Short mmCIF file of C-alpha atoms and ligand atoms in Angstrom, two decimals:
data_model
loop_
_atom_site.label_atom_id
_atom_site.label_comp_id
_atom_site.label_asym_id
_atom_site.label_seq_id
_atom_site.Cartn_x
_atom_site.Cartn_y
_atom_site.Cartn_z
CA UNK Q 189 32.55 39.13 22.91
CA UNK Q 190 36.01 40.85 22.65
CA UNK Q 191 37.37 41.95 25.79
CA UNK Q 192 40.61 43.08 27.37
CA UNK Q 193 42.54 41.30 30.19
CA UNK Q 194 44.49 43.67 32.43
CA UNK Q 195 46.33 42.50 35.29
CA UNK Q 196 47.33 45.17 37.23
CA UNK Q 197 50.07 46.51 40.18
CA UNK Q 198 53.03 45.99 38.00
CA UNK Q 199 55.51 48.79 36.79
CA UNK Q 200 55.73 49.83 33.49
CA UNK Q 201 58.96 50.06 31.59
CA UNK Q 202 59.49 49.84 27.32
CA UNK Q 203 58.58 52.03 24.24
CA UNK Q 204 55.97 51.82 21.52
CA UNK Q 205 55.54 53.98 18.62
CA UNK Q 206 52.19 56.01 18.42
CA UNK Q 207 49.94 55.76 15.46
CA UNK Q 208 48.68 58.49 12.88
CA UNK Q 209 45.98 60.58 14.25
CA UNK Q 210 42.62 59.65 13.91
CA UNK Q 211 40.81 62.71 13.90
CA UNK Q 212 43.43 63.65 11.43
CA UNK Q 213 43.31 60.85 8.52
CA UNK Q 214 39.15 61.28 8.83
CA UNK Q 215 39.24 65.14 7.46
CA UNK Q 216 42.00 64.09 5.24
CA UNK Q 217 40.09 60.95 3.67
CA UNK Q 218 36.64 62.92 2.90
CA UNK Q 219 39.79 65.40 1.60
CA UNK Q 220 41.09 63.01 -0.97
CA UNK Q 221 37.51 63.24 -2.58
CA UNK Q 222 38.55 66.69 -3.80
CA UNK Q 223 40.95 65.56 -6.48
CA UNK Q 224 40.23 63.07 -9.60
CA UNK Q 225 44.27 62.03 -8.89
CA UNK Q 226 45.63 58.96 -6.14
CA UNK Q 227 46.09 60.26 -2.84
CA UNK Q 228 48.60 57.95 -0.86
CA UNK Q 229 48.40 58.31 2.69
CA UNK Q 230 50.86 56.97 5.30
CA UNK Q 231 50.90 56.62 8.34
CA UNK Q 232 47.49 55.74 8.22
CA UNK Q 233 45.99 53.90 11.49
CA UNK Q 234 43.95 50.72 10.99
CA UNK Q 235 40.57 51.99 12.83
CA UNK Q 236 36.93 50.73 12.63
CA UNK Q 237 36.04 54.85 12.12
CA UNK Q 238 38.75 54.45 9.18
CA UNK Q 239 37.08 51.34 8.24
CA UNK Q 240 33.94 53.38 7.83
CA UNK Q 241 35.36 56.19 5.99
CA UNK Q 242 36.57 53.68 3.50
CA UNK Q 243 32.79 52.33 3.13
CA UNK Q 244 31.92 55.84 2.38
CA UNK Q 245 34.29 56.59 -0.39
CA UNK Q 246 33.68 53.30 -1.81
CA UNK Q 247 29.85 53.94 -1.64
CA UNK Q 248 30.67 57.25 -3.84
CA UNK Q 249 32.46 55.62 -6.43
CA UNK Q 250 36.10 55.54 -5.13
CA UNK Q 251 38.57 53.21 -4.97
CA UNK Q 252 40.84 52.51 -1.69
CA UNK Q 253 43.26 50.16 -1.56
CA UNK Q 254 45.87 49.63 1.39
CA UNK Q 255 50.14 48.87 0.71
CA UNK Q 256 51.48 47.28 3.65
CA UNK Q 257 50.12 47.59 7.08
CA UNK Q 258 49.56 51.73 7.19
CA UNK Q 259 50.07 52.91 3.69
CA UNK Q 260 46.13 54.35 2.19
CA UNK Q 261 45.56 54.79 -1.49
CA UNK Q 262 42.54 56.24 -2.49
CA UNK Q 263 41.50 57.29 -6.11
CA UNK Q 264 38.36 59.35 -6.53
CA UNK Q 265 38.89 59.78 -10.19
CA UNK Q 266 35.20 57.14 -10.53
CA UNK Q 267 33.75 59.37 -7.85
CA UNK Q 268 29.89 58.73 -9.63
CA UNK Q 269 27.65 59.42 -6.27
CA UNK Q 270 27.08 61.96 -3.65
CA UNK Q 271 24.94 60.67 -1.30
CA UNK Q 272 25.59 58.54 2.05
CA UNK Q 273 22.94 56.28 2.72
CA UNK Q 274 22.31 56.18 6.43
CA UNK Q 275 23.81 53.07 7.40
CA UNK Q 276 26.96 54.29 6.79
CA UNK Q 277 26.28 57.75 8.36
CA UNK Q 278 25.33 55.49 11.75
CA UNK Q 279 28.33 53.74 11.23
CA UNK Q 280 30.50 56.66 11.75
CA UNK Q 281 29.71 60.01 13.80
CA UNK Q 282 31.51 62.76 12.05
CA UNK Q 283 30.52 61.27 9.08
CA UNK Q 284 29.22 65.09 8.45
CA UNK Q 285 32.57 65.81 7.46
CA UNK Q 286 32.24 64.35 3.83
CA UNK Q 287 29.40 67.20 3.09
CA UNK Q 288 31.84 70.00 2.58
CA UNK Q 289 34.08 67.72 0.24
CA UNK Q 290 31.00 66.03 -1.49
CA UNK Q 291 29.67 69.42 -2.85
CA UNK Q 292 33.00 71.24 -3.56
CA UNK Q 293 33.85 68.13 -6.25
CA UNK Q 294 30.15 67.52 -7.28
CA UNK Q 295 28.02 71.05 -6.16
CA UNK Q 296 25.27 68.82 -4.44
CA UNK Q 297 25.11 66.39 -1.16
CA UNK Q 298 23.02 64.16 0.42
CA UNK Q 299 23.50 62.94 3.82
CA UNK Q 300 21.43 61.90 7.47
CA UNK Q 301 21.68 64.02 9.66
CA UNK Q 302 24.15 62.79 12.24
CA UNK Q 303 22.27 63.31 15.41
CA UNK Q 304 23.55 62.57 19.22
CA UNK Q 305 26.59 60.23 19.91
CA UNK Q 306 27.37 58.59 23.44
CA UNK Q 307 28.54 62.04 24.08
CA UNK Q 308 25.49 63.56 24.10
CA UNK Q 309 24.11 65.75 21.46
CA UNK Q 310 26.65 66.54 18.52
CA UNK Q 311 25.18 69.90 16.69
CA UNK Q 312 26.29 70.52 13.27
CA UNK Q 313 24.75 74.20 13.02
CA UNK Q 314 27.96 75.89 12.34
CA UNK Q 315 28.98 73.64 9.80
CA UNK Q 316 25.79 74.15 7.75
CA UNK Q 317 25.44 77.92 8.33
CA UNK Q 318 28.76 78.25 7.21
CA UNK Q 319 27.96 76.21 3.97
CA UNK Q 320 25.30 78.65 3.38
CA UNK Q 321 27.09 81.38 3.65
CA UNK Q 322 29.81 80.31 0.72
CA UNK Q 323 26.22 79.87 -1.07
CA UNK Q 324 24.59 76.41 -0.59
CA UNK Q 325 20.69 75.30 -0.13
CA UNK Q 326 20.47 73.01 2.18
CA UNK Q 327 17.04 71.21 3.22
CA UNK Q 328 17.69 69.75 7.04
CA UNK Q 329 14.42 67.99 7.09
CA UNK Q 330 13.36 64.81 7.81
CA UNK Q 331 16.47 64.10 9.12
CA UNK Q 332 18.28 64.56 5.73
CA UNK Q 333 20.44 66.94 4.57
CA UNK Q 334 19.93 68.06 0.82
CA UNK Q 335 22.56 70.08 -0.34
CA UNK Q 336 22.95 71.73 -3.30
CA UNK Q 337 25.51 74.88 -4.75
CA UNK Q 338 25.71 75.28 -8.53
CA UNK Q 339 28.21 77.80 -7.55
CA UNK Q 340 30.26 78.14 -4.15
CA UNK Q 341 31.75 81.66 -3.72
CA UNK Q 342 34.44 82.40 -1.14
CA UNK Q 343 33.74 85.03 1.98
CA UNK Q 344 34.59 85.47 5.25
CA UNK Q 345 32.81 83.10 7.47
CA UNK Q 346 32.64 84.29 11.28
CA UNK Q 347 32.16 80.97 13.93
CA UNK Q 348 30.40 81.42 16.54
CA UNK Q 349 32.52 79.03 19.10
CA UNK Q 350 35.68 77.53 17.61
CA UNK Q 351 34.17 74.54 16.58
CA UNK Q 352 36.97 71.74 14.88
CA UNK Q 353 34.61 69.34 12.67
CA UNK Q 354 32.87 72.80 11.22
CA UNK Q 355 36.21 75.09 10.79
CA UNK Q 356 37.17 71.30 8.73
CA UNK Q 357 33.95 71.06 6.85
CA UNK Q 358 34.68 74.92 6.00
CA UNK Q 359 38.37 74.42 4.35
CA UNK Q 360 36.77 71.45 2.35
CA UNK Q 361 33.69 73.22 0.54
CA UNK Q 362 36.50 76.65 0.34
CA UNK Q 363 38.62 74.65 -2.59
CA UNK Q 364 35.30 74.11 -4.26
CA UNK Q 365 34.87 77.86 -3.91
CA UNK Q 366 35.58 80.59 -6.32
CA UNK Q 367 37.66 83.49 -4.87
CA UNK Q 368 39.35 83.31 -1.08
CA UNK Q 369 37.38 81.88 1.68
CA UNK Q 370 38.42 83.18 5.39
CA UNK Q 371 37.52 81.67 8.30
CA UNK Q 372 37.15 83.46 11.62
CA UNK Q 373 37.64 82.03 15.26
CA UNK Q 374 38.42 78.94 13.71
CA UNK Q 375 39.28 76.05 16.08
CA UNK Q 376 43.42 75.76 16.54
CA UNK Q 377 43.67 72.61 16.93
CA UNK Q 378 47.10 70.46 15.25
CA UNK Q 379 44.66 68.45 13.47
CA UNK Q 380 43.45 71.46 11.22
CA UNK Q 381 47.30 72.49 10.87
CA UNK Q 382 47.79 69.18 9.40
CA UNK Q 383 44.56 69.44 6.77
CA UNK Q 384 46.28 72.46 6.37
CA UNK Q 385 49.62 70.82 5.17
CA UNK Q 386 47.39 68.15 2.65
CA UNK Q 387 45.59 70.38 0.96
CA UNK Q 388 48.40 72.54 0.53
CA UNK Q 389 50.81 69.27 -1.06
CA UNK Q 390 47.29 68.90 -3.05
CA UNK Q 391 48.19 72.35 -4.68
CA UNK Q 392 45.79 74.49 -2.60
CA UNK Q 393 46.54 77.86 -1.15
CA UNK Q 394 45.69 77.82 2.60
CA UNK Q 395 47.26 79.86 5.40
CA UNK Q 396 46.89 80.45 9.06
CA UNK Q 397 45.75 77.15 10.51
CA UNK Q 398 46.43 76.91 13.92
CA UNK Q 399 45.59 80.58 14.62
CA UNK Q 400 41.96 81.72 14.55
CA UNK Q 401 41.83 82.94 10.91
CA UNK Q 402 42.30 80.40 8.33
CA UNK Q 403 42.19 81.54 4.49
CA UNK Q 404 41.31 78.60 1.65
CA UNK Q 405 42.01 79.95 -1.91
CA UNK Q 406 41.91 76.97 -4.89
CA UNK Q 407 42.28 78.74 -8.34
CA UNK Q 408 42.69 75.51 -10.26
CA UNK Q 409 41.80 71.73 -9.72
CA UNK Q 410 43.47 70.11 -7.01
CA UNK Q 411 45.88 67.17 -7.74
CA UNK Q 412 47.25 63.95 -5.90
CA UNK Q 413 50.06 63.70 -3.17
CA UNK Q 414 51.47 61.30 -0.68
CA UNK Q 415 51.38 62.62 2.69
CA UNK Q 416 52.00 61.00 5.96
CA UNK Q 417 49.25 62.03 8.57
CA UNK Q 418 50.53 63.38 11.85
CA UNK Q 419 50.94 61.27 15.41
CA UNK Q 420 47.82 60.85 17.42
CA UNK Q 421 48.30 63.29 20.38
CA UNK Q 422 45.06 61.68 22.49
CA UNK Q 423 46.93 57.97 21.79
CA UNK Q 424 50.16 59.56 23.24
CA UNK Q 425 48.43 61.05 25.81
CA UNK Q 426 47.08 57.76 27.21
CA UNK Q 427 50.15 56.05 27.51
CA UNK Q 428 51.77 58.67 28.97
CA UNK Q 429 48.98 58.61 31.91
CA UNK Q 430 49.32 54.89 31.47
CA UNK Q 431 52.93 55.27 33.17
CA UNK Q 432 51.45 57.62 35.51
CA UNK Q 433 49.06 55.89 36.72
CA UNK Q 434 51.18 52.27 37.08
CA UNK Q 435 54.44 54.25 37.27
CA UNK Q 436 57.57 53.09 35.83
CA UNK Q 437 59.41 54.44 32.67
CA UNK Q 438 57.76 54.23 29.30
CA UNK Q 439 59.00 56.83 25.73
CA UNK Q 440 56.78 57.10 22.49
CA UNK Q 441 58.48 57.36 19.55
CA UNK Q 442 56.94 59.76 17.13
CA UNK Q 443 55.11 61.53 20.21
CA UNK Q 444 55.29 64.83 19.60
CA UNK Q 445 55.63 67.25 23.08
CA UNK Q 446 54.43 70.77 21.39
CA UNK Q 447 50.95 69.01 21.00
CA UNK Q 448 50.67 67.54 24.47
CA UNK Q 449 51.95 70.73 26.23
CA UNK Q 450 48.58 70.88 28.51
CA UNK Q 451 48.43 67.22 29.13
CA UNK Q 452 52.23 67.26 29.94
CA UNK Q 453 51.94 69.63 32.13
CA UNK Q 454 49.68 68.34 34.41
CA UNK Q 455 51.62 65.47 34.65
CA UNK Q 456 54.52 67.29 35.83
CA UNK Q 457 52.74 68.64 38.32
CA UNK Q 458 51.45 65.69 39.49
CA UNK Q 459 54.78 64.16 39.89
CA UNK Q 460 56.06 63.03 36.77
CA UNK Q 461 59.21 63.94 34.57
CA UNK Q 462 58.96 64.54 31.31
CA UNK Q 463 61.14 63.94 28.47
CA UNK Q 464 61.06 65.05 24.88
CA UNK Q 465 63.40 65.80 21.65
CA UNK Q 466 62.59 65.04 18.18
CA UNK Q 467 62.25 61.26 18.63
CA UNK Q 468 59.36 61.49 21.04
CA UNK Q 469 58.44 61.62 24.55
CA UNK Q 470 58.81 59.74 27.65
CA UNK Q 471 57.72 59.89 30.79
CA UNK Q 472 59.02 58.60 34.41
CA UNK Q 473 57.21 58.55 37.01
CA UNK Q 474 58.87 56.80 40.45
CA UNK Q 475 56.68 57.90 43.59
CA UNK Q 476 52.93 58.76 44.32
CA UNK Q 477 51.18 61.10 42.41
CA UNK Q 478 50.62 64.40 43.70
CA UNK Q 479 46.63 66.07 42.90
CA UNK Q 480 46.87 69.26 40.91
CA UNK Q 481 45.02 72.30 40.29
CA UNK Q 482 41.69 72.27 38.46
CA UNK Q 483 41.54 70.74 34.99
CA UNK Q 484 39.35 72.59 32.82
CA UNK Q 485 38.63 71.20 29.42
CA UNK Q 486 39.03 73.77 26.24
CA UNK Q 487 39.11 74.47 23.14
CA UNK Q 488 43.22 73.64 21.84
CA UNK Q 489 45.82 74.97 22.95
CA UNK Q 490 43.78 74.51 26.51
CA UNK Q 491 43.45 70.86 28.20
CA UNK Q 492 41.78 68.37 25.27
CA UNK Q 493 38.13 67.15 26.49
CA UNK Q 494 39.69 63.58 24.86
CA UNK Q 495 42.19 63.31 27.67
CA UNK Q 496 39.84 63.85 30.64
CA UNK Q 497 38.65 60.52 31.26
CA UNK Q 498 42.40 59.39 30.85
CA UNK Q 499 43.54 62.00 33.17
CA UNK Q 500 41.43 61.37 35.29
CA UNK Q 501 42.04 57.42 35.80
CA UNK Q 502 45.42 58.29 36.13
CA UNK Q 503 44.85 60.49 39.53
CA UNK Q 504 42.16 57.89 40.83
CA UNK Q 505 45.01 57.32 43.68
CA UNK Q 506 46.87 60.27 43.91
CA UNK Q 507 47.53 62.19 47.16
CA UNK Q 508 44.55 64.96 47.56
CA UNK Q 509 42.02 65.90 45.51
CA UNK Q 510 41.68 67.31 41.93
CA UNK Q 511 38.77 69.26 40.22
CA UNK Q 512 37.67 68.22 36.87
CA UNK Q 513 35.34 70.78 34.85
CA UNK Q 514 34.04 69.20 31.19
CA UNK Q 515 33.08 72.64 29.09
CA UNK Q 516 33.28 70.37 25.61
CA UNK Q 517 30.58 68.00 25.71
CA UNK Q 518 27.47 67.44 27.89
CA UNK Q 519 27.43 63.43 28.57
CA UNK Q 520 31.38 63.25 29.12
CA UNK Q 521 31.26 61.43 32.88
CA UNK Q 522 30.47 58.03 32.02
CA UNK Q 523 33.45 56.05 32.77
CA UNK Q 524 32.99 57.39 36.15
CA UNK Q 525 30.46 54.74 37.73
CA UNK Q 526 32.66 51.90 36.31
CA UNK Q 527 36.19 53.52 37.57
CA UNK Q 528 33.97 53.29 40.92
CA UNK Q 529 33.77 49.85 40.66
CA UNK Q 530 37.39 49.88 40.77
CA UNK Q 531 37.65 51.48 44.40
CA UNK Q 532 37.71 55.04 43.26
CA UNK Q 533 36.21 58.21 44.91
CA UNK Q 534 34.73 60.58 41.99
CA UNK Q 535 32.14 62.84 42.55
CA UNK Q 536 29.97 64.18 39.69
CA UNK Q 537 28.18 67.40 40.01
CA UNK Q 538 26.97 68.76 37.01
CA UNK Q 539 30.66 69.77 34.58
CA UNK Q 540 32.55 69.43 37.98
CA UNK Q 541 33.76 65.95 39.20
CA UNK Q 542 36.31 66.04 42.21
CA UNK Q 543 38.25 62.96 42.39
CA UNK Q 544 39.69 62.08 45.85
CA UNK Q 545 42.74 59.95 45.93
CA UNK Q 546 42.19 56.55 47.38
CA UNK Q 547 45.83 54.27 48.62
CA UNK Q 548 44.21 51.66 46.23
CA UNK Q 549 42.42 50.39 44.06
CA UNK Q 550 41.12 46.89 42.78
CA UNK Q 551 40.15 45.19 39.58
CA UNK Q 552 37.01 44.59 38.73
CA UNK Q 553 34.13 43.83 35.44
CA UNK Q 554 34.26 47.04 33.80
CA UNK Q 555 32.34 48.03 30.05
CA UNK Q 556 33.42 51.12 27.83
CA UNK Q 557 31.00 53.53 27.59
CA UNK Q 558 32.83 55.42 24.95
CA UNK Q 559 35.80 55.30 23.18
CA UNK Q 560 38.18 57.83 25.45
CA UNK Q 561 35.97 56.44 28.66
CA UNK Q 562 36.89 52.70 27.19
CA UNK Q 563 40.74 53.56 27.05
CA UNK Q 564 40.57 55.44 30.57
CA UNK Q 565 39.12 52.07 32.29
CA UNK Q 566 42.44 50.25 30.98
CA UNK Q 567 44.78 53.06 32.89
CA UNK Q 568 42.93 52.59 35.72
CA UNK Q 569 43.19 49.12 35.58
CA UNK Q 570 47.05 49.09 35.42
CA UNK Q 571 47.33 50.57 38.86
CA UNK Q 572 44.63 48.16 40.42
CA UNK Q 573 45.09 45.04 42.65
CA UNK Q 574 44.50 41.81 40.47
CA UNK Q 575 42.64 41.48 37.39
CA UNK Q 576 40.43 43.60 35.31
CA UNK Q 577 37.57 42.34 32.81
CA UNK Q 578 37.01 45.60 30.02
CA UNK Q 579 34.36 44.91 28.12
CA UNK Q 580 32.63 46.35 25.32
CA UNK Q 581 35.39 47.50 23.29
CA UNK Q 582 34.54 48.15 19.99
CA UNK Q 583 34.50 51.09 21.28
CA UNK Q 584 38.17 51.80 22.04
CA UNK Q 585 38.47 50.30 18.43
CA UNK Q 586 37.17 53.04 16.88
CA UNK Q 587 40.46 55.20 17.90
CA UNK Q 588 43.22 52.85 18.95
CA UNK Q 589 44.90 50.56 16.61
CA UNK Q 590 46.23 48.13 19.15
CA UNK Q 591 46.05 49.61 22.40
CA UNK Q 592 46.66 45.64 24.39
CA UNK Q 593 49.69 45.44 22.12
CA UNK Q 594 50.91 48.97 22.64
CA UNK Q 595 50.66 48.41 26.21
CA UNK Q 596 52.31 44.92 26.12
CA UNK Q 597 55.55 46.58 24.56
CA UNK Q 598 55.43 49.20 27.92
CA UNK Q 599 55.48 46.37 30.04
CA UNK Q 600 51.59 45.73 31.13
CA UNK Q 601 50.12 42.91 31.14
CA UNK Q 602 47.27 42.88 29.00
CA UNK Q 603 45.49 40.36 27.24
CA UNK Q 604 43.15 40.97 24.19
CA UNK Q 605 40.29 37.75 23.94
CA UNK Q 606 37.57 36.47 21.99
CA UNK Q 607 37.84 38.44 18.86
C1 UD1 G 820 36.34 66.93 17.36
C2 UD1 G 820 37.02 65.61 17.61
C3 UD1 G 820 36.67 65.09 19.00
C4 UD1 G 820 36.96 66.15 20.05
C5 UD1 G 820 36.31 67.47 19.70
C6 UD1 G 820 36.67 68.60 20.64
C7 UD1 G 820 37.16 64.66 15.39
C8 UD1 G 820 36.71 63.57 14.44
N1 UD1 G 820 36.58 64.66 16.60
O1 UD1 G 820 34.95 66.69 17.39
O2 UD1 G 820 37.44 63.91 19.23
O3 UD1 G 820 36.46 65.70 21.30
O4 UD1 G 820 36.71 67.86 18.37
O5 UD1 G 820 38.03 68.77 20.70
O6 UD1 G 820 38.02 65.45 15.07
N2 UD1 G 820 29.21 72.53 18.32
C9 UD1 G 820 28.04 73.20 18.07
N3 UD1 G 820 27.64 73.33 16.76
C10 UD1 G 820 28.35 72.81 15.72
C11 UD1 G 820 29.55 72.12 16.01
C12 UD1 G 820 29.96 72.00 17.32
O7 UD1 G 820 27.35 73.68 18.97
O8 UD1 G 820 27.93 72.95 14.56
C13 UD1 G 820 29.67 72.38 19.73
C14 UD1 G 820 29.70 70.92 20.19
O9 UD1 G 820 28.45 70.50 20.69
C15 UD1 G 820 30.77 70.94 21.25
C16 UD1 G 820 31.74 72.01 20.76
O10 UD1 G 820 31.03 72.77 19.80
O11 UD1 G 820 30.23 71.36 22.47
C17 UD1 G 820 33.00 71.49 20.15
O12 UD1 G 820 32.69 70.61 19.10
P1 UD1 G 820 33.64 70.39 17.84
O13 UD1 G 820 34.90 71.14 18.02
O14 UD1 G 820 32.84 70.64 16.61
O15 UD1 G 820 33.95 68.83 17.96
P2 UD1 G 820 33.93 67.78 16.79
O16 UD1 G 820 34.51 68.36 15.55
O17 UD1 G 820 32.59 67.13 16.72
#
């Protein structure tokens, strides 16, 4: 069983580059479906959710091949299925993202129905109302998903909450769509600006992502591109409260500071200083942390739900007590019994959890509940006395590429075993 070594109480102090964004390259790769031409990717991170997108497109006919350690190039031109078979759908989450792309290139879909996620319950309503609306039949039951659209027709599309996945799914059936889709109260996130920027290098017309209207217009087929996928702001975020939390002195290059804006802020306020310019960001942070004002999870631009847990383990042993509120997702307080373990004070009451700040804390056997829970465990554990066991973490797998080695360059000591 894999597991991570940390050994804690040490300063941090060195720079690491930060990967392409996960929840980035997954739109993008169910995007590359869209065109019978190569799509060459860069920048793309080595995940086990990329892993599974690659089963899916291969499943479907494609071919996907990678060039060096982050270069992607998929071909779609064989596309000759479009249906996931369940495995694959388990395998990966927002594997409901492929069902706009799927019918835009071949007018029908087939996939299981996603269902809940260690998260809690992950709804894809919005994405399949809004399918309906540009003029697709879709049979939800037995836990399938039949799609089908002989024709797709562009209109405006209203969301109900600004939900990312669906306003993705959206832009993806919209080039399979005759006329000009619009999408209103679309999420904002950078993410969608950079499906945006693909499908526009793809030949597409699309405008306004990262406001709250987006408009998809795709008069003629789409062709191939190379396009380098964006820096993972979630990644960044987690080393920067990984020098929080064990202090020290740490910059990521690539790190972009317009897309951590909340997260950076709270930091400052907690103590640190914050640097960026166009090479990246660093942060120093030389004294005890300070709590701040409530942290309420949002839709972007407001604080990311992905950075909570990380956050959080980063104020475990500040001076005072902050207020956590999770509005995202129902299940999101797991990590919080095992960052106990560790000597911390959290309590949970309902979307609140106040974390007091304790003078220290110690290392202990910890498991990943969840991916950002997983990665929250291992800041914690870089401002604990003595060692820390994290176990179970396939799950920070799915979203870091090499978090032990990332964290190795800024100076921790951590040790990846029995892989
Ligand atoms: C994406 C991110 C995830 C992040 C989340 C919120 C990817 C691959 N994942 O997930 O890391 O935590 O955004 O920033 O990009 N909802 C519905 N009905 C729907 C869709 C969503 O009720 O049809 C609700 C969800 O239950 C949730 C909220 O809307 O409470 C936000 O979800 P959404 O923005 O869709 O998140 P994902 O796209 O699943």
């Amino acid at each position: 069983m894999s597991q991570f070594i940390v050994k804690g109480g040490g300063r941090l102090r060195g720079e690491t580059a930060i990967q392409g964004a996960k929840n980035s390259v997954l739109p993008i790769l169910a995007a590359a479906l869209l065109t019978a031409d190569q799509v060459e990717l860069r920048g793309c991170p080595r995940l086990r959710d990329v892993d599974a997108s690659v089963r899916i497109l291969e499943g479907l006919g494609c071919t996907a091949r990678w060039e060096g350690t982050n270069t992607l190039v998929v071909n779609a031109r064989d596309m000759n299925a479009w249906s996931i078979p369940d495995r694959l759908c388990r395998e990966m989450r927002s594997s409901a993202i492929f069902l706009g792309s799927i019918l835009a290139r071949c007018g029908q879909a087939e996939l299981s129905y996603p269902g809940g996620c260690e998260l809690g319950p992950r709804p894809i309503d919005l994405h399949l109302s809004g399918l309906r609306d540009l003029g697709a039949e879709i049979d939800d039951t037995g836990g399938v998903l039949h799609c089908k659209a002989s024709h797709l027709c562009g209109r405006e599309i209203v969301l109900s909450l600004p939900s990312v996945g669906a306003t993705e799914n959206l832009m993806l059936a919209a080039c399979g769509a005759s006329g000009v889709t619009t999408i209103a109260n679309a999420a904002r996130e950078p993410e969608i600006v950079d499906l945006q920027n693909f499908l526009i290098a793809c030949g597409a017309r699309v405008r306004g992502a990262g406001s709250s209207t987006v408009c998809i217009e795709c008069p003629g087929p789409l062709h191939g591109c190379t396009y380098t996928v964006m820096p993972d702001r979630i990644v960044a975020a987690t080393y920067l409260c990984a020098a929080a939390s064990a202090g020290g002195e740490v910059f990521l290059r690539g790190a972009r500071e317009e897309h951590l804006s909340t997260v950076t802020a709270v930091l400052r306020e907690a103590g640190c200083s914050i640097l960026a310019d166009e090479a990246g960001v660093g942060c120093c942070c030389q004294n005890r942390l300070s709590a701040v004002r409530p942290v309420r999870t949002a839709p972007y631009p407001g604080f990311p739900t992905d950075a909570q847990a990380i956050l959080m383990a980063a104020l475990l042993k500040s001076q005072g007590a902050t207020v956590f509120e999770e509005n995202m997702f129902e299940n999101r307080y797991r990590h919080v019994d095992e960052l106990t373990r560790m000597g911390a004070n959290i309590r949970v009451s309902g979307r609140a959890a106040v974390v007091s700040g304790v003078e220290c804390l110690h290392g202990a056997p910890v498991r990943c509940t969840d991916l950002r829970g997983g990665a929250a465990l291992c800041v914690a554990a870089l401002a604990a006395e003595g060692e820390t066991s994290v176990r179970e973490i396939s799950h920070i797998d799915r979203g870091y590429e090499d978090l032990a080695g990332d964290l190795q360059a800024l100076g921790a000591s951590v040790l990846r075993t029995g892989d």
